[in-house]
Amino acid sequence: MGFLEVKNLRTYFFTRRGIVKAVDGVDFQVDRGETFGLVGESGCGKSMTCLSILRLVPQPAGRIVDGQILLDGENLLHKSEKEMRRIRGSKISMILQDPMTSLNPVFTIGNQVMEPLRIHLGLRGRTLWEKARRMLEIVRIASPEVRMKNWPHQMSGGMRQRIVGAIALSAEPKLLIADEPTTSLDATIQMQYLTLLREIQEATGLTLIFITHDLGIVARMCKRSAVMYAGKIVETAAVQDLFNQPVHPYTQALLRSVPKVEENVDRLVSIEGQPPPLRELPSHCVFAPRCSQADDRCWREIYPPMFEVGKHHFVNCWKYTQTGKG
């Protein structure tokens, strides 16, 4: 049993134009202390999967309609909103993509770092201030005493991202979800931030879920990864197997689209076509219209079940049988 288990998760949005199946039957598990990656194109359901774990699906249109989210054996979907408010921050935290929209411009950095410490750890007075200062120190903010009195607009992009990380880690959560936390950072700062997250994880035993479309980050940070497409997971494997032996046509196409330094090409490889509208998902394989390997069965049969093609290597594709043979 994993530390976090997501089973048959379905998160739909009920709109005037129809039902948008943002997350449609997602299954995965994350072990304690592991770094797990969720990778795929923009709009494939990565962020909504993790917002569902935190029970922060936008209301009233969004709704978790089915599934289980087990954290240490407890189903988060059975928790009341009051119970979830205690869990968010203390057991699960999330770093969002854009640090500027994560920070409140009318409160100082110190106020925002101290808030979760006050709510979840009950700290007050000088102890509260010292703990917040220490959190900024941990994420390597220079002169933390000065920065505590500063405002978000006075910080650089890299500093804001570190401060958001300090807020997320301040109440000592067991699980941290990082939603493309390096998107707004340049390459040098990005590398420093990833190294910092890894050091914090090694020191605290933190379980980390990385949401990204950057396969380089997956290769550097993650032990295992799941590939998402159109609200579904199509392949899950150890990162080394995913890169060396990808089996789903979508995973293969994603890896082919990454430019290689040693190759001199006139044009980059792209995946033809567009993902299907999430309110008009077919009953057959959702990747079939863009798949160069699709045959009659891919169009005729329902969405393929999960097949095990290697040790801890799973794929949803009709090319494979239960024994892993194509």
Coordinates of C-alpha atoms in Angstrom, one line a residue:
M1 CA 0.0 0.0 0.0
G2 CA 1.4 3.4 -1.0
F3 CA 1.4 6.5 1.2
L4 CA -0.9 8.2 -1.3
E5 CA -3.3 6.1 -3.4
V6 CA -5.6 7.6 -6.1
K7 CA -8.1 5.1 -7.4
N8 CA -10.5 5.6 -10.4
L9 CA -10.6 9.4 -9.7
R10 CA -13.1 11.3 -11.9
T11 CA -13.5 15.1 -11.7
Y12 CA -16.0 16.6 -14.0
F13 CA -17.2 20.1 -14.7
F14 CA -20.9 20.5 -15.4
T15 CA -21.3 23.4 -17.9
R16 CA -24.0 24.7 -20.2
R17 CA -22.2 23.2 -23.2
G18 CA -21.9 19.8 -21.6
I19 CA -19.9 17.7 -19.1
V20 CA -16.1 18.4 -19.2
K21 CA -14.3 15.3 -18.0
A22 CA -11.1 17.0 -16.7
V23 CA -10.0 13.9 -14.8
D24 CA -11.4 10.6 -16.1
G25 CA -10.5 7.5 -14.2
V26 CA -7.0 8.2 -12.9
D27 CA -5.1 5.6 -10.9
F28 CA -1.7 5.9 -9.3
Q29 CA 0.1 5.5 -6.0
V30 CA 3.1 7.3 -4.4
D31 CA 5.3 5.7 -1.8
R32 CA 6.4 7.6 1.3
G33 CA 9.5 9.7 0.6
E34 CA 9.2 9.1 -3.2
T35 CA 9.4 11.8 -5.9
F36 CA 6.6 11.0 -8.4
G37 CA 6.1 12.9 -11.7
L38 CA 2.9 13.7 -13.6
V39 CA 3.8 14.7 -17.1
G40 CA 1.8 15.5 -20.3
E41 CA 0.6 18.3 -22.5
S42 CA -1.1 21.4 -21.2
G43 CA -4.7 20.8 -20.4
C44 CA -4.3 17.0 -20.0
G45 CA -5.5 17.1 -16.4
K46 CA -2.3 17.1 -14.3
S47 CA -3.2 20.2 -12.2
M48 CA -6.8 19.2 -11.8
T49 CA -5.8 15.8 -10.5
C50 CA -3.7 17.4 -7.8
L51 CA -6.4 20.0 -7.0
S52 CA -8.8 17.1 -6.5
I53 CA -6.3 15.5 -4.0
L54 CA -6.5 18.7 -2.0
R55 CA -10.3 19.0 -2.5
L56 CA -9.9 22.4 -4.1
V57 CA -11.8 21.8 -7.3
P58 CA -13.4 25.1 -8.5
Q59 CA -17.0 25.3 -7.4
P60 CA -19.9 25.2 -8.3
A61 CA -19.2 23.7 -11.7
G62 CA -16.4 21.3 -10.6
R63 CA -17.2 18.1 -8.8
I64 CA -15.4 14.9 -7.9
V65 CA -17.9 12.3 -9.1
D66 CA -16.1 9.1 -8.4
G67 CA -13.0 7.5 -7.0
Q68 CA -10.9 7.3 -3.8
I69 CA -8.0 9.4 -2.6
L70 CA -6.3 7.5 0.3
L71 CA -3.7 9.3 2.3
D72 CA -2.1 7.0 4.9
G73 CA -5.2 4.8 4.5
E74 CA -7.7 7.5 5.1
N75 CA -10.1 8.5 2.2
L76 CA -9.9 12.3 1.8
L77 CA -13.2 12.3 -0.1
H78 CA -14.9 11.3 3.2
K79 CA -13.5 14.2 5.1
S80 CA -15.6 17.3 5.9
E81 CA -14.5 20.7 4.7
K82 CA -13.4 21.6 8.3
E83 CA -11.2 18.5 8.4
M84 CA -9.7 19.2 5.0
R85 CA -8.7 22.7 6.2
R86 CA -6.7 21.1 8.9
I87 CA -5.1 18.6 6.4
R88 CA -4.2 21.3 3.9
G89 CA -0.9 22.8 4.9
S90 CA -0.2 20.4 7.8
K91 CA -0.3 17.1 5.8
I92 CA -0.5 18.2 2.2
S93 CA 0.8 21.4 0.7
M94 CA 1.0 22.7 -2.9
I95 CA 3.3 25.1 -4.8
L96 CA 1.4 26.7 -7.6
Q97 CA 2.8 27.7 -11.0
D98 CA 2.9 31.5 -10.7
P99 CA 4.4 32.7 -7.4
M100 CA 3.2 36.3 -7.9
T101 CA -0.5 35.1 -7.9
S102 CA 0.2 32.8 -4.9
L103 CA 1.4 35.8 -2.8
N104 CA -1.0 38.4 -1.5
P105 CA 0.3 41.8 -2.6
V106 CA -1.2 43.7 0.4
F107 CA 0.6 41.6 3.1
T108 CA 4.3 41.5 3.9
I109 CA 6.4 38.4 3.3
G110 CA 6.6 37.8 7.0
N111 CA 2.8 37.9 7.5
Q112 CA 2.3 35.3 4.7
V113 CA 5.0 32.9 6.0
M114 CA 3.7 33.1 9.5
E115 CA 0.1 32.4 8.7
P116 CA 0.3 28.6 8.3
L117 CA 2.6 28.5 11.4
R118 CA -0.1 30.3 13.4
I119 CA -2.9 28.2 12.1
H120 CA -1.4 24.7 12.0
L121 CA 1.3 24.8 14.7
G122 CA -0.3 27.4 17.0
L123 CA 2.8 29.5 17.3
R124 CA 2.7 33.0 18.7
G125 CA 4.9 36.0 19.4
R126 CA 8.7 35.7 19.1
T127 CA 8.6 32.0 18.5
L128 CA 6.4 32.5 15.5
W129 CA 8.7 35.2 14.1
E130 CA 11.8 33.1 14.6
K131 CA 10.2 30.0 12.9
A132 CA 9.2 32.1 9.9
R133 CA 12.7 33.7 9.7
R134 CA 14.2 30.2 9.9
M135 CA 11.9 29.0 7.0
L136 CA 13.2 31.8 4.8
E137 CA 16.7 30.8 5.8
I138 CA 16.1 27.2 4.8
V139 CA 15.0 28.2 1.3
R140 CA 18.2 30.4 1.1
I141 CA 16.7 33.8 1.2
A142 CA 19.5 36.2 2.0
S143 CA 18.9 38.6 4.9
P144 CA 15.6 37.0 6.0
E145 CA 15.1 39.5 8.8
V146 CA 14.9 42.3 6.2
R147 CA 12.9 40.2 3.7
M148 CA 10.2 39.5 6.4
K149 CA 9.3 43.2 6.2
N150 CA 9.3 43.4 2.4
W151 CA 6.4 43.1 0.0
P152 CA 6.0 40.6 -2.8
H153 CA 6.6 43.2 -5.6
Q154 CA 10.0 43.8 -4.1
M155 CA 11.2 40.2 -4.7
S156 CA 12.6 38.8 -7.9
G157 CA 10.9 35.8 -9.5
G158 CA 13.3 33.3 -8.0
M159 CA 12.9 34.8 -4.6
R160 CA 9.1 34.7 -4.8
Q161 CA 9.2 31.1 -5.8
R162 CA 11.4 30.2 -2.8
I163 CA 9.1 32.2 -0.5
V164 CA 6.1 30.2 -1.8
G165 CA 8.1 27.1 -1.1
A166 CA 8.8 28.3 2.4
I167 CA 5.1 28.9 3.0
A168 CA 4.2 25.4 1.7
L169 CA 6.8 23.7 3.8
S170 CA 6.4 25.8 7.0
A171 CA 3.9 23.5 8.7
E172 CA 6.0 20.4 8.0
P173 CA 3.6 18.6 5.6
K174 CA 4.2 15.0 4.7
L175 CA 3.3 15.5 1.0
L176 CA 4.2 18.4 -1.2
I177 CA 2.7 18.9 -4.7
A178 CA 4.8 21.1 -6.9
D179 CA 2.7 22.3 -9.9
E180 CA 5.3 23.4 -12.5
P181 CA 7.2 25.4 -9.9
T182 CA 10.0 26.4 -12.3
T183 CA 8.0 27.6 -15.3
S184 CA 8.7 31.3 -14.6
L185 CA 12.4 30.8 -13.7
D186 CA 15.4 31.1 -16.0
A187 CA 17.6 28.0 -16.4
T188 CA 20.2 28.9 -13.7
I189 CA 17.6 29.7 -11.0
Q190 CA 15.6 26.7 -12.1
M191 CA 18.5 24.4 -11.4
Q192 CA 19.1 26.0 -8.0
Y193 CA 15.5 25.6 -7.0
L194 CA 15.3 21.9 -8.0
T195 CA 18.5 21.2 -6.1
L196 CA 17.0 23.0 -3.1
L197 CA 13.8 20.9 -3.2
R198 CA 15.9 17.7 -3.4
E199 CA 18.0 18.7 -0.4
I200 CA 14.9 19.6 1.6
Q201 CA 13.3 16.2 0.7
E202 CA 16.4 14.3 1.7
A203 CA 16.6 16.1 5.0
T204 CA 12.9 15.7 5.9
G205 CA 11.7 12.6 4.2
L206 CA 9.1 14.6 2.3
T207 CA 7.0 12.9 -0.4
L208 CA 7.0 14.9 -3.5
I209 CA 4.6 15.0 -6.6
F210 CA 6.0 17.0 -9.5
I211 CA 3.6 18.3 -12.1
T212 CA 5.4 19.3 -15.3
H213 CA 5.6 19.2 -19.1
D214 CA 9.4 19.3 -18.9
L215 CA 10.8 15.8 -19.4
G216 CA 14.2 17.1 -18.4
I217 CA 12.9 17.9 -14.9
V218 CA 11.2 14.4 -14.7
A219 CA 14.6 12.8 -15.6
R220 CA 16.4 14.8 -13.0
M221 CA 14.0 14.8 -10.1
C222 CA 11.6 11.8 -10.2
K223 CA 11.9 8.1 -9.4
R224 CA 8.7 7.1 -11.2
S225 CA 6.3 9.0 -13.5
A226 CA 2.9 8.8 -15.0
V227 CA 2.1 10.2 -18.4
M228 CA -1.3 11.8 -18.8
Y229 CA -3.4 12.5 -21.9
A230 CA -6.9 13.9 -22.1
G231 CA -7.7 13.4 -18.5
K232 CA -6.4 9.8 -18.3
I233 CA -3.1 8.2 -17.4
V234 CA -1.7 6.2 -20.4
E235 CA 1.6 4.9 -19.0
T236 CA 3.3 4.6 -15.6
A237 CA 6.8 3.4 -15.0
A238 CA 10.1 4.0 -13.3
V239 CA 11.7 7.0 -15.0
Q240 CA 14.6 5.0 -16.4
D241 CA 12.2 2.6 -18.1
L242 CA 9.9 5.4 -19.3
F243 CA 12.9 7.1 -21.1
N244 CA 14.7 3.9 -22.3
Q245 CA 11.7 1.7 -23.1
P246 CA 8.5 3.8 -23.6
V247 CA 5.7 1.6 -24.8
H248 CA 2.6 3.8 -25.3
P249 CA 2.6 5.6 -28.7
Y250 CA 1.9 8.9 -26.9
T251 CA 4.9 8.5 -24.6
Q252 CA 7.1 7.6 -27.6
A253 CA 5.8 10.6 -29.5
L254 CA 6.5 12.9 -26.5
L255 CA 10.1 11.7 -26.2
R256 CA 10.7 12.0 -30.0
S257 CA 9.5 15.7 -29.8
V258 CA 12.4 16.6 -27.4
P259 CA 15.3 18.0 -29.3
K260 CA 18.7 16.2 -28.8
V261 CA 21.9 18.2 -28.5
E262 CA 23.9 15.7 -30.6
E263 CA 21.5 15.8 -33.5
N264 CA 21.4 18.6 -36.1
V265 CA 17.8 18.7 -37.5
D266 CA 16.1 21.3 -39.7
R267 CA 12.7 20.7 -38.1
L268 CA 11.6 19.4 -34.7
V269 CA 9.3 16.4 -34.5
S270 CA 5.7 17.2 -33.5
I271 CA 2.6 15.2 -32.7
E272 CA 0.1 15.7 -35.5
G273 CA -3.4 16.8 -34.6
Q274 CA -5.0 18.1 -31.4
P275 CA -6.1 16.6 -28.1
P276 CA -9.9 15.8 -28.1
P277 CA -12.3 18.3 -26.4
L278 CA -12.8 17.1 -22.9
R279 CA -16.6 17.4 -23.2
E280 CA -16.6 15.2 -26.3
L281 CA -14.3 12.3 -25.2
P282 CA -14.8 9.1 -27.3
S283 CA -15.5 5.8 -25.7
H284 CA -12.5 4.2 -27.5
C285 CA -8.8 5.1 -27.0
V286 CA -8.6 8.9 -26.7
F287 CA -5.2 8.9 -28.5
A288 CA -6.3 6.9 -31.5
P289 CA -7.0 9.9 -33.8
R290 CA -3.4 11.1 -33.4
C291 CA -1.8 7.7 -33.2
S292 CA 0.3 6.4 -36.1
Q293 CA 0.0 2.8 -34.8
A294 CA -3.8 2.7 -34.3
D295 CA -5.7 -0.2 -35.9
D296 CA -9.4 -1.2 -36.1
R297 CA -9.4 -2.4 -32.5
C298 CA -8.3 1.0 -31.2
W299 CA -11.4 2.6 -32.8
R300 CA -13.8 -0.3 -32.1
E301 CA -13.1 -1.3 -28.5
I302 CA -13.7 0.7 -25.3
Y303 CA -10.8 2.6 -23.7
P304 CA -8.1 -0.1 -23.1
P305 CA -7.5 -1.4 -19.5
M306 CA -4.2 -1.3 -17.8
F307 CA -1.6 -3.9 -18.9
E308 CA 1.6 -4.7 -17.0
V309 CA 4.4 -4.8 -19.6
G310 CA 7.3 -5.0 -17.1
K311 CA 8.2 -4.7 -13.4
H312 CA 6.0 -1.8 -12.1
H313 CA 5.6 -0.7 -15.8
F314 CA 1.9 -0.3 -16.8
V315 CA 0.3 0.9 -20.0
N316 CA -3.2 1.5 -21.3
C317 CA -2.9 0.4 -24.9
W318 CA -4.5 -2.4 -27.0
K319 CA -1.1 -3.3 -28.4
Y320 CA -0.3 -5.2 -25.2
T321 CA -1.8 -8.2 -23.5
Q322 CA -1.8 -9.2 -19.8
T323 CA 1.6 -10.9 -20.5
G324 CA 3.1 -7.7 -21.8
K325 CA 3.4 -9.0 -25.4
G326 CA 2.6 -6.6 -28.3

